[in-house]
JSON list of C-alpha atoms in Angstrom, two decimals:
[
{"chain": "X", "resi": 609, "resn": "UNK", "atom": "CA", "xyz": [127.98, 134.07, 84.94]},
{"chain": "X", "resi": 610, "resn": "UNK", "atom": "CA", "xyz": [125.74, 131.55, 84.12]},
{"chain": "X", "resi": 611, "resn": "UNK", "atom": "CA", "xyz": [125.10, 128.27, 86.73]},
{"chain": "X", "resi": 612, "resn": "UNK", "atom": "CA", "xyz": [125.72, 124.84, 85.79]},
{"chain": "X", "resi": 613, "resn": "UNK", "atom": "CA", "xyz": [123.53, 121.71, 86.82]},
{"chain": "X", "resi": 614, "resn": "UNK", "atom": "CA", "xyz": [124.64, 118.22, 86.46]},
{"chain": "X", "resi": 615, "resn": "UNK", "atom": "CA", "xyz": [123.00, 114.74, 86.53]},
{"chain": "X", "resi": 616, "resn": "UNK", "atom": "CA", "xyz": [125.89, 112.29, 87.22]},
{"chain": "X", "resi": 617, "resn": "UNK", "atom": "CA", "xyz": [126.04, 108.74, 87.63]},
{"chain": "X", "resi": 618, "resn": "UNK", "atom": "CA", "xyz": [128.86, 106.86, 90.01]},
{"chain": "X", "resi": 619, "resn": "UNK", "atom": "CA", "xyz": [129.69, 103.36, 89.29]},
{"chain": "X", "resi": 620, "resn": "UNK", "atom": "CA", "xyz": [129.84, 101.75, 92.89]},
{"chain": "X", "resi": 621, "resn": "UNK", "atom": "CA", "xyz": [131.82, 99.04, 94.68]},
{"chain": "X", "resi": 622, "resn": "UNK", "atom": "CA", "xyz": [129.72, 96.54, 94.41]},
{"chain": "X", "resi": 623, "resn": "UNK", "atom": "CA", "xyz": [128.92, 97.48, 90.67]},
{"chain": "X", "resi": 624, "resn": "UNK", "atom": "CA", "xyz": [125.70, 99.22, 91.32]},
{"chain": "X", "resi": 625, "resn": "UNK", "atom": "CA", "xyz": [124.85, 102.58, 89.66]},
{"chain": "X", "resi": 626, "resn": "UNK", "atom": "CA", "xyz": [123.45, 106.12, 91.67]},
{"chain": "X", "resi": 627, "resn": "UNK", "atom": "CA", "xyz": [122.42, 108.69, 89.70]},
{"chain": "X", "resi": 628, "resn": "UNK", "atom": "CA", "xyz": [122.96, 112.02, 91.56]},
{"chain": "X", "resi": 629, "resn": "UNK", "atom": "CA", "xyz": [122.74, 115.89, 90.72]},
{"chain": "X", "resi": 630, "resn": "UNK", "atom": "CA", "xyz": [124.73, 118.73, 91.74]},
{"chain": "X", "resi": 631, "resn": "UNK", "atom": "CA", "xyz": [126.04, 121.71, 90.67]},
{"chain": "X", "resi": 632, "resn": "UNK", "atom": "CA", "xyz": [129.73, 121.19, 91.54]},
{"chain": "X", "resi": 633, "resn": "UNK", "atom": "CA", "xyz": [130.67, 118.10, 90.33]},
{"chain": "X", "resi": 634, "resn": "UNK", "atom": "CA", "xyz": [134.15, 117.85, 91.62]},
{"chain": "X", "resi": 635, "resn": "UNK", "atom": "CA", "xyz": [133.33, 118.80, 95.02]},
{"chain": "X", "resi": 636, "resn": "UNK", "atom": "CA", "xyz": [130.33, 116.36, 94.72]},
{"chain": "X", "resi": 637, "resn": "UNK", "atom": "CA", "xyz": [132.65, 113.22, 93.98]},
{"chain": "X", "resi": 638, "resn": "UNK", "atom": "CA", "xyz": [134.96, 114.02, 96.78]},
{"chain": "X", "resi": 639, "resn": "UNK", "atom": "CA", "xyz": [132.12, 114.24, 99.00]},
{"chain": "X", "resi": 640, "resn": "UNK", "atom": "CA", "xyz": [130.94, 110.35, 98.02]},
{"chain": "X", "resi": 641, "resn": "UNK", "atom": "CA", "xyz": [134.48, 109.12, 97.60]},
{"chain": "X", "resi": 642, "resn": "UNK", "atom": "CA", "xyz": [135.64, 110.35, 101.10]},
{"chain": "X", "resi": 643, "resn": "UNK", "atom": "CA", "xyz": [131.86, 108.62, 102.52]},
{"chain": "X", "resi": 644, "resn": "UNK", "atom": "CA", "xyz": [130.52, 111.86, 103.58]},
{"chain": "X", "resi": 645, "resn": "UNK", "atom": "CA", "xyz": [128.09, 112.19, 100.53]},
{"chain": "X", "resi": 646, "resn": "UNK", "atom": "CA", "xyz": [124.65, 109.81, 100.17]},
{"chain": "X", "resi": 647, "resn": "UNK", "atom": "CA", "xyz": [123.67, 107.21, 102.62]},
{"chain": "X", "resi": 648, "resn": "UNK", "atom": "CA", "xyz": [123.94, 105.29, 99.80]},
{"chain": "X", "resi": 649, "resn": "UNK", "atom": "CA", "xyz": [127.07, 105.51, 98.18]},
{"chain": "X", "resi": 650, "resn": "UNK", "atom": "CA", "xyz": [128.93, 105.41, 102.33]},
{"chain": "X", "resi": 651, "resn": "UNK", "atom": "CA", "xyz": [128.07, 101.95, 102.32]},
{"chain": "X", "resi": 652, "resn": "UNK", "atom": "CA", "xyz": [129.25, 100.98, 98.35]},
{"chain": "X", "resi": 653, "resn": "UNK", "atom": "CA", "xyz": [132.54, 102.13, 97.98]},
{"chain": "X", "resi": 654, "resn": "UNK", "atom": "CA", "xyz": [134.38, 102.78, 96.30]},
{"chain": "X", "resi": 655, "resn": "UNK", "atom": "CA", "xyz": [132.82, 105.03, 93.93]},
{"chain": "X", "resi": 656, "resn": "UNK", "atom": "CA", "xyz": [134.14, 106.35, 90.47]},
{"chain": "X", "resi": 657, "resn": "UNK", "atom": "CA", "xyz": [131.90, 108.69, 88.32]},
{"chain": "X", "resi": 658, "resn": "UNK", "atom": "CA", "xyz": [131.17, 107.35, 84.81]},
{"chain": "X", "resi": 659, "resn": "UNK", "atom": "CA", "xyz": [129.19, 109.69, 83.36]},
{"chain": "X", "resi": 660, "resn": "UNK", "atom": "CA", "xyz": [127.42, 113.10, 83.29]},
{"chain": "X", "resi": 661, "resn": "UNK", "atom": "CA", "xyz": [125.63, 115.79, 82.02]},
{"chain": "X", "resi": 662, "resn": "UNK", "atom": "CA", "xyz": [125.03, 119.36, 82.21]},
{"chain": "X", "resi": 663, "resn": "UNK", "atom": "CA", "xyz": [121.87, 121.70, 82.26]},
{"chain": "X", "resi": 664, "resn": "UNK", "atom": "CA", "xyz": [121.31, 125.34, 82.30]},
{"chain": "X", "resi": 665, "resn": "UNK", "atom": "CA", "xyz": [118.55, 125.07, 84.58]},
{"chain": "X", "resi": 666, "resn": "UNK", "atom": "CA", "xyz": [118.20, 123.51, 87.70]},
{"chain": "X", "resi": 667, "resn": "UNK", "atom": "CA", "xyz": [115.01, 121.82, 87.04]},
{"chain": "X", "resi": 668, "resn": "UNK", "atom": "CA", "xyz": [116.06, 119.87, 83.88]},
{"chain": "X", "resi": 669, "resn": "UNK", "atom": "CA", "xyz": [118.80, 118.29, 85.96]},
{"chain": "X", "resi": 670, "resn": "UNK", "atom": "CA", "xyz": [116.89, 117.23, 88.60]},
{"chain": "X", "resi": 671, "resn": "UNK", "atom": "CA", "xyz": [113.96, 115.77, 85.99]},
{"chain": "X", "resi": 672, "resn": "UNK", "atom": "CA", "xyz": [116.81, 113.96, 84.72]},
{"chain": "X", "resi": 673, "resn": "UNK", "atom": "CA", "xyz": [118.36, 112.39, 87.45]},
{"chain": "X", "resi": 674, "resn": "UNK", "atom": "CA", "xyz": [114.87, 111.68, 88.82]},
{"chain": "X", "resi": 675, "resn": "UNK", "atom": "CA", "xyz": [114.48, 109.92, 85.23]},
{"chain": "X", "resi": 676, "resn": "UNK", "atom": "CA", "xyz": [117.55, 107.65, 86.11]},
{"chain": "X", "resi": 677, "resn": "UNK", "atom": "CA", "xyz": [116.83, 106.72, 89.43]},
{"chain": "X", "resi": 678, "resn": "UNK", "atom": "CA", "xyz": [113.23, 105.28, 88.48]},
{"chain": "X", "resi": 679, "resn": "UNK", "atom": "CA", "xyz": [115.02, 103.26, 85.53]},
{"chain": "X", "resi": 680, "resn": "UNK", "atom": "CA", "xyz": [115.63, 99.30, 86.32]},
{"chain": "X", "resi": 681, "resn": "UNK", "atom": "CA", "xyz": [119.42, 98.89, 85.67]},
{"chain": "X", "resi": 682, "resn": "UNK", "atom": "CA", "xyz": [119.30, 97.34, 82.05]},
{"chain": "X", "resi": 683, "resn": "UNK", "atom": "CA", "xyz": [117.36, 100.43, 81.10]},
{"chain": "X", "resi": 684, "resn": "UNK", "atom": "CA", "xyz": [119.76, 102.85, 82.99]},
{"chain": "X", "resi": 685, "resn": "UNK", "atom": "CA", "xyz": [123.43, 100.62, 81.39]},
{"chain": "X", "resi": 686, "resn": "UNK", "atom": "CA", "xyz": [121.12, 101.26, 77.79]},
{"chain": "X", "resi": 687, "resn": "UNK", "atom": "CA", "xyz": [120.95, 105.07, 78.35]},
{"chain": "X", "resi": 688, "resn": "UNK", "atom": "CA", "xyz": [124.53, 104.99, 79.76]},
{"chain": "X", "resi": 689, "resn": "UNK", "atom": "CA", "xyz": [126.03, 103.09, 76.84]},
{"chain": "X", "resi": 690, "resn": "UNK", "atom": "CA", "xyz": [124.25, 104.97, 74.06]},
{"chain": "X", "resi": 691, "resn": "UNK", "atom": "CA", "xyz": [125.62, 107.96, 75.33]},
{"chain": "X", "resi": 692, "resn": "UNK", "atom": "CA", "xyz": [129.03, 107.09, 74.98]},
{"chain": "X", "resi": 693, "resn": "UNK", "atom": "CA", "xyz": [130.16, 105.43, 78.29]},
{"chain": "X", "resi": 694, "resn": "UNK", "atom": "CA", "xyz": [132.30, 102.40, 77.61]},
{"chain": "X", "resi": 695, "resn": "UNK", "atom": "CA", "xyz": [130.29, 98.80, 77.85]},
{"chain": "X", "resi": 696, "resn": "UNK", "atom": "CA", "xyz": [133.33, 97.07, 79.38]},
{"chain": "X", "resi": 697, "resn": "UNK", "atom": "CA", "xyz": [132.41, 98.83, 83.33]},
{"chain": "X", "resi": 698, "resn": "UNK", "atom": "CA", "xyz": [129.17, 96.58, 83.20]},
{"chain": "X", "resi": 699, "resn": "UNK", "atom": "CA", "xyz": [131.12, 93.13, 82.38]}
]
């Protein structure tokens, strides 16, 4: 069986963006939606994930997130939109 890695990115409360990895992504979101995941996200709920991505290798995912997190918010609602995720959550 072969692992999955994910880079993920939860649209907060407050309309702010985190950009998180994992390698269960369900179990991940209930973690920040129930304010037992980040420090972060406990204090910006709630939180609903808007996008994400998979890797075969843990490294990658962790690059990528990593990637995200040092990206000022226009640059990370650019990468967001032009992969797919709808322009109206940023309004």
């Amino acid at each position: 069986m072969v692992n999955k890695y994910y880079m993920y990115v939860l649209l907060c409360g407050d309309n702010s963006l985190y950009g998180g990895f994992t390698n269960n992504l369900q179990q991940r979101l209930l973690k920040h939606q129930s304010g037992k995941g980040a420090k972060y996200t406990r204090s910006h709920l709630p939180v609903k994930m808007i996008y994400y991505e998979s890797f075969e290798n843990k490294g990658d995912a962790l690059k990528a997130e990593y990637a995200f997190k040092h990206q000022p918010r226009n640059q990370k609602i650019k990468y967001l939109l032009n992969n797919g995720v709808n322009g109206k959550l940023f309004r």
